[in-house]
XYZ file of C-alpha atoms in Angstrom:
315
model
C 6.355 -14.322 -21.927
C 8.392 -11.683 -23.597
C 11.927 -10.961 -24.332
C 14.134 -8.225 -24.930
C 17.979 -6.490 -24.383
C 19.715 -3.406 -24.320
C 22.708 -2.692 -25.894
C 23.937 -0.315 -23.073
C 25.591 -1.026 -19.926
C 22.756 -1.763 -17.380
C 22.513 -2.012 -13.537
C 20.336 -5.327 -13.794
C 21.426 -8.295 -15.506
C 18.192 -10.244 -15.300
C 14.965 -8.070 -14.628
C 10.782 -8.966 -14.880
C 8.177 -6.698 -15.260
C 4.929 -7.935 -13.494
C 1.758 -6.531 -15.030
C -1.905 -6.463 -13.952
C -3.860 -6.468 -17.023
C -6.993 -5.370 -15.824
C -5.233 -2.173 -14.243
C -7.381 0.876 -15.758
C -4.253 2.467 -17.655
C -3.069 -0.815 -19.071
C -6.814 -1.695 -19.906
C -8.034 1.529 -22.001
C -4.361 2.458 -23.397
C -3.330 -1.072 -25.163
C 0.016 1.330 -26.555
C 1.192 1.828 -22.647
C 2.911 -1.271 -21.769
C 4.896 -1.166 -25.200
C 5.852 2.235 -24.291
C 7.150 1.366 -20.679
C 9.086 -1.335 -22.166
C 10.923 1.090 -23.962
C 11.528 3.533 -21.309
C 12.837 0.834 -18.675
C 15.100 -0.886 -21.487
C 18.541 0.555 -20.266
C 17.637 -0.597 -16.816
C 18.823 -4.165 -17.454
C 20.454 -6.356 -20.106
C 18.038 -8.944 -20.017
C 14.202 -8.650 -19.527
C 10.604 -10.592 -19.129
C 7.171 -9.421 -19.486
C 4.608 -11.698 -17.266
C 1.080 -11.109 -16.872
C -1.149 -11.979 -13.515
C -4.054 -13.704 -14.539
C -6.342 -13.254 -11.206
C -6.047 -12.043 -8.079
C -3.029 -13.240 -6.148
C -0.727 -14.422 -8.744
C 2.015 -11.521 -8.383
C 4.089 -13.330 -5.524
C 4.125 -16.429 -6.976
C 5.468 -15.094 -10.408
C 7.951 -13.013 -8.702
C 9.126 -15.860 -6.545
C 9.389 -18.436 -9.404
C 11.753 -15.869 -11.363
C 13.644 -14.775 -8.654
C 14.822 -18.549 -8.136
C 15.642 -18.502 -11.478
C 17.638 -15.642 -11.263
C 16.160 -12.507 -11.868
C 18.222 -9.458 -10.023
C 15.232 -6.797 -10.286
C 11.938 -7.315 -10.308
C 8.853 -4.436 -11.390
C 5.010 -4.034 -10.079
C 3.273 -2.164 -12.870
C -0.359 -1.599 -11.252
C -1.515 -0.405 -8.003
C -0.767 -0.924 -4.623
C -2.632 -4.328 -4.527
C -0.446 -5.080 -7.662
C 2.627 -4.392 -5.856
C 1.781 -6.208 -2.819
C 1.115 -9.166 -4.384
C 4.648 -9.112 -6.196
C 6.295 -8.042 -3.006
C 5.575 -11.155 -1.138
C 7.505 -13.183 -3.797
C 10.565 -10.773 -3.343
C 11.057 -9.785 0.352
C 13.972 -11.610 1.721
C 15.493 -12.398 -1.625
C 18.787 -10.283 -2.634
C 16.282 -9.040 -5.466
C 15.533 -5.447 -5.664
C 11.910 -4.374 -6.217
C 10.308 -1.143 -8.156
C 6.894 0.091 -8.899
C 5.615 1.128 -12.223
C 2.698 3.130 -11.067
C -0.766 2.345 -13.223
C -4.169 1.789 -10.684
C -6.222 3.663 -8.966
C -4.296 5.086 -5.707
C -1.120 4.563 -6.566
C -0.262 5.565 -2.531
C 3.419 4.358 -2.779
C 4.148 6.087 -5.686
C 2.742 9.339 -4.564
C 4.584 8.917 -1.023
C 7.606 8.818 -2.475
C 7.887 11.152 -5.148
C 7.493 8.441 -8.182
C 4.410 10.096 -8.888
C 1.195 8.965 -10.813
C 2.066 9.723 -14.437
C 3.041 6.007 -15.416
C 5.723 6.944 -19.065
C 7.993 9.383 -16.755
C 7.757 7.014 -13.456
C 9.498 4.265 -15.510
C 11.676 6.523 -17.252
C 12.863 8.530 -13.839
C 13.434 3.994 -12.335
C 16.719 4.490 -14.232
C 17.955 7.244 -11.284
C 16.416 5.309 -8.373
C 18.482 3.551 -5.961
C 17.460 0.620 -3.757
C 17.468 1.269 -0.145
C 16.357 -2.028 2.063
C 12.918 -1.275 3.821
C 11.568 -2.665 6.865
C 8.096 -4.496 5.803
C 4.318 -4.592 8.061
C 3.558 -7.938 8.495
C 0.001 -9.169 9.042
C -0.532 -12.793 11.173
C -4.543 -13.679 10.890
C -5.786 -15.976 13.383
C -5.022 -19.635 11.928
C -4.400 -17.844 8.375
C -1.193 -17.670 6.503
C 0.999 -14.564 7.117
C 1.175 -11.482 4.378
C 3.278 -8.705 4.409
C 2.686 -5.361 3.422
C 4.407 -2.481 1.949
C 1.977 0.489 2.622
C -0.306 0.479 5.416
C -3.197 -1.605 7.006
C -6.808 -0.503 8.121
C -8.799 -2.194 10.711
C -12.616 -1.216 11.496
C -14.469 1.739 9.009
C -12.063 1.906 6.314
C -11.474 -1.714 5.681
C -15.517 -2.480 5.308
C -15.279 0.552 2.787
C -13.560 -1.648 0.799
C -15.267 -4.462 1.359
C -18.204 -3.119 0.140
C -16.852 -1.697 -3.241
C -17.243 -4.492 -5.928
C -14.503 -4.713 -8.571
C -16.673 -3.395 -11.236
C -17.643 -0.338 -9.845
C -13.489 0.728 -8.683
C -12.450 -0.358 -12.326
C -15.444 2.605 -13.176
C -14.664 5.135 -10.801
C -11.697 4.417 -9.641
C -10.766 6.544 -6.460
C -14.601 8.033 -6.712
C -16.002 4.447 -5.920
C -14.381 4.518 -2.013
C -15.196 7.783 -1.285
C -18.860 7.177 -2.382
C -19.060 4.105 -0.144
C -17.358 6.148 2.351
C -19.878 8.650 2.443
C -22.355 6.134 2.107
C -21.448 4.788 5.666
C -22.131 8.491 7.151
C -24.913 8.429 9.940
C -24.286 4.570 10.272
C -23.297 2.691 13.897
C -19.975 1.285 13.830
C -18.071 -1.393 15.614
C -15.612 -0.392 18.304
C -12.778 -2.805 18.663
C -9.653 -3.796 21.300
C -6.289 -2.971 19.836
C -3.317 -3.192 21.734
C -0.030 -1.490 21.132
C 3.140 -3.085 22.233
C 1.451 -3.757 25.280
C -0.545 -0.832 25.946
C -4.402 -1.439 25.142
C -6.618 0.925 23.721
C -10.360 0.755 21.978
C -10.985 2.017 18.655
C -13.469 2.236 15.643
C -10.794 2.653 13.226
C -7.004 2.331 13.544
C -4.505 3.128 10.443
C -1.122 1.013 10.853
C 1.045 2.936 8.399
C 4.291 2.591 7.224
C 3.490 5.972 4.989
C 2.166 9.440 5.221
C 0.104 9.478 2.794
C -3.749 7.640 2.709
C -5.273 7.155 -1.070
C -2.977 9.228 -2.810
C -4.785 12.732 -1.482
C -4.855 12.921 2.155
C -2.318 12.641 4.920
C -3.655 11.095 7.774
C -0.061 9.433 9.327
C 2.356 12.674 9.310
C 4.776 11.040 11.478
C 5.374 7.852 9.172
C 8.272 6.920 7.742
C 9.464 4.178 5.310
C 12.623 4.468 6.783
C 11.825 3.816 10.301
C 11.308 0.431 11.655
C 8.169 0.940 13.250
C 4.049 1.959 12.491
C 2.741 4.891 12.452
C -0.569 4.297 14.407
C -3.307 6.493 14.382
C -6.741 5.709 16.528
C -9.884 6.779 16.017
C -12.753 6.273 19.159
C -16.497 6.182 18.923
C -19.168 3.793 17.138
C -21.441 7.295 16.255
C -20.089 7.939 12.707
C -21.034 10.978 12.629
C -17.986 11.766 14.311
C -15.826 11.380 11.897
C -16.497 14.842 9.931
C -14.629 16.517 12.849
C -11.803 13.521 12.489
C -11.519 14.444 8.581
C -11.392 18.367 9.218
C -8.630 17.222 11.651
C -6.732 15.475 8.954
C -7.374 18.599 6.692
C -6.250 20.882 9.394
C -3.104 19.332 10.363
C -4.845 19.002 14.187
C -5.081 15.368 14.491
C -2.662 15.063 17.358
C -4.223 16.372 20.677
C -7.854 15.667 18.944
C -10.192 14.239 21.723
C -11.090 10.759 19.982
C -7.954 10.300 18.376
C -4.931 8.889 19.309
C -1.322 9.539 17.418
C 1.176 6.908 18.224
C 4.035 4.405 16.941
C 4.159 0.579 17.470
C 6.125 -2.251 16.393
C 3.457 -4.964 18.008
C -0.085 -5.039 17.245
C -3.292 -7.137 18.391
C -6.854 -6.610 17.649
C -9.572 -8.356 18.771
C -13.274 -7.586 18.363
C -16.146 -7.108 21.254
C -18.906 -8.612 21.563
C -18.530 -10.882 18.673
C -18.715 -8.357 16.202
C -16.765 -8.387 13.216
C -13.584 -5.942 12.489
C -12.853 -5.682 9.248
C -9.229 -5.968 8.205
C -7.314 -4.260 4.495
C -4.173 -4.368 3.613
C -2.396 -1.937 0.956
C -6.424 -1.293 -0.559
C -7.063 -5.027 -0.499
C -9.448 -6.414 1.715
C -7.897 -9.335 4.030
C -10.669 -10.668 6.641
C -11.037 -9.989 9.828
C -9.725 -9.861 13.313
C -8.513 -11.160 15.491
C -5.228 -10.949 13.937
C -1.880 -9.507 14.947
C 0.811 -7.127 12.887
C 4.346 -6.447 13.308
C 6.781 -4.473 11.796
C 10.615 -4.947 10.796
C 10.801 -9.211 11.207
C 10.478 -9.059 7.131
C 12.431 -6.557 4.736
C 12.878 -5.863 1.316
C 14.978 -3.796 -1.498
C 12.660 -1.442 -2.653
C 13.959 0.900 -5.900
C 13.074 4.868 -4.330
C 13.860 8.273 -6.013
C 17.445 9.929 -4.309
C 15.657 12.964 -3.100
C 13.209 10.744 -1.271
C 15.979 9.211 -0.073
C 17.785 12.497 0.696
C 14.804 13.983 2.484
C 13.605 11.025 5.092
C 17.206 10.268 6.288
């Protein structure tokens, strides 16, 4: 753990930076984390530097220092980074920010943080915290986990499945779309999902609290972080094929009205798979098992740190 102060007047008293050292930017530029340290200084009079040290160890670091006392609390990583440390902060009085430095970095590009890592923590000083309603994901006999972002059931979710650690930390974005293309001409599972009641059958359904999907495309136009709802969007068929004309839908802006494709909001979610095949299930990039599982949206919130004119332009 490290240690350091500002001199100036600061809107945090106690704040911790949470850091995933095997994020590519942190990894091949050993300068960067000094750097952000210096650029987030005024932010708060007193600060901590911790380190995950596997997979799922940002919520319980952020949970054991909010007890203790910390006010503000920073992801630097990706999107799995931050969802990890937001399930140690939602429901606290703490206020959460990101620190963009993985692969996607889908938050950060939603809401104008942006991917360059130096002027995202620099800009944190102008960001105010505006409380968030959270997706919520309730596996079968499995502990709960909330999620920031957006979850994937059916194609995508297998695509990441299938790409090994190794290979992402390579390629980074490359390494989904080459499994994605990889799964072209392939059969795929329809499942049952049903929508605050109403049920529908699907081969892939986004759940998104966010326009935006992987940084570069935006598949959810009608999302919102500032609703209290999901944007859902449904995709039909098991021929995969079919998804070239979905994708030059998402291109084209002519998703809604698509035969195959279904554009809707929810706040209750249930999927369930046919014939005893498995659905694959992904949660903010991270792959969480399978169905049958249910989601919800608004039970859980937290303060998340966002950029005014984000601010300015959803309300």
């Amino acid at each position: 753990m490290v240690a350091w102060g500002s001199a100036r007047i600061a809107a945090y008293q106690h704040a911790v930076l949470i850091h995933n050292p095997y994020a590519g930017r942190i990894r091949n530029n050993p300068r960067l984390l000094e750097e952000v340290q210096s650029a987030l200084a005024p932010l708060a009079t007193e600060w901590e530097i911790l380190a995950t040290s596997g997979p799922g160890m940002g919520g319980g670091l952020a949970a054991e220092r909010v007890a203790a006392g910390a006010d503000l609390v920073l992801a630097m990583g990706g999107d799995g980074t931050l969802n990890e440390v937001m399930q140690g902060v939602a429901g606290t009085g703490a206020v959460l920010g990101l620190v963009p430095a993985g692969t996607a970095n889908v938050l950060a590009m939603e809401t104008g943080i942006g991917g360059d890592t130096l002027r995202a923590a620099a800009r944190l000083r102008e960001a105010r915290p505006v409380e968030i309603a959270l997706g919520c994901l309730h596996p079968a006999g499995g502990a709960a986990r909330m999620f920031v972002a957006m979850a994937g059931v059916g194609l995508d979710a297998g695509i990441v499945r299938r790409v090994q650690p190794g290979f992402k930390r390579r390629f980074g974005k490359l390494s989904y779309w080459l499994a994605g293309f990889g799964a072209v001409g392939q059969r795929l599972h329809e499942f049952e999902i049903t929508l605050d009641g109403r049920p529908y059958r699907a081969s892939y359904a986004l759940l998104s609290r966010v326009r935006n999907y992987g940084g570069d495309l935006e598949i959810a136009r009608h999302a919102s972080l500032l609703r209290d709802d999901l944007a859902v969007v449904l995709f039909e068929g098991e021929n995969s094929l079919r998804y070239l004309k979905y994708f030059g839908g998402v291109l084209l802006n002519r998703l809604s009205g698509m035969k195959g494709v279904h554009v809707l909001h929810a706040r209750e979610v249930e999927v369930r798979p046919l014939n005893g095949r498995a659905v694959d299930v992904q949660l903010d990039g991270e792959y969480a098992g399978v169905a049958p599982l249910r989601i919800s949206c608004g039970a859980r919130r937290v303060r998340l740190l966002l950029p005014p004119e984000f601010i300015d332009r959803a309300g």
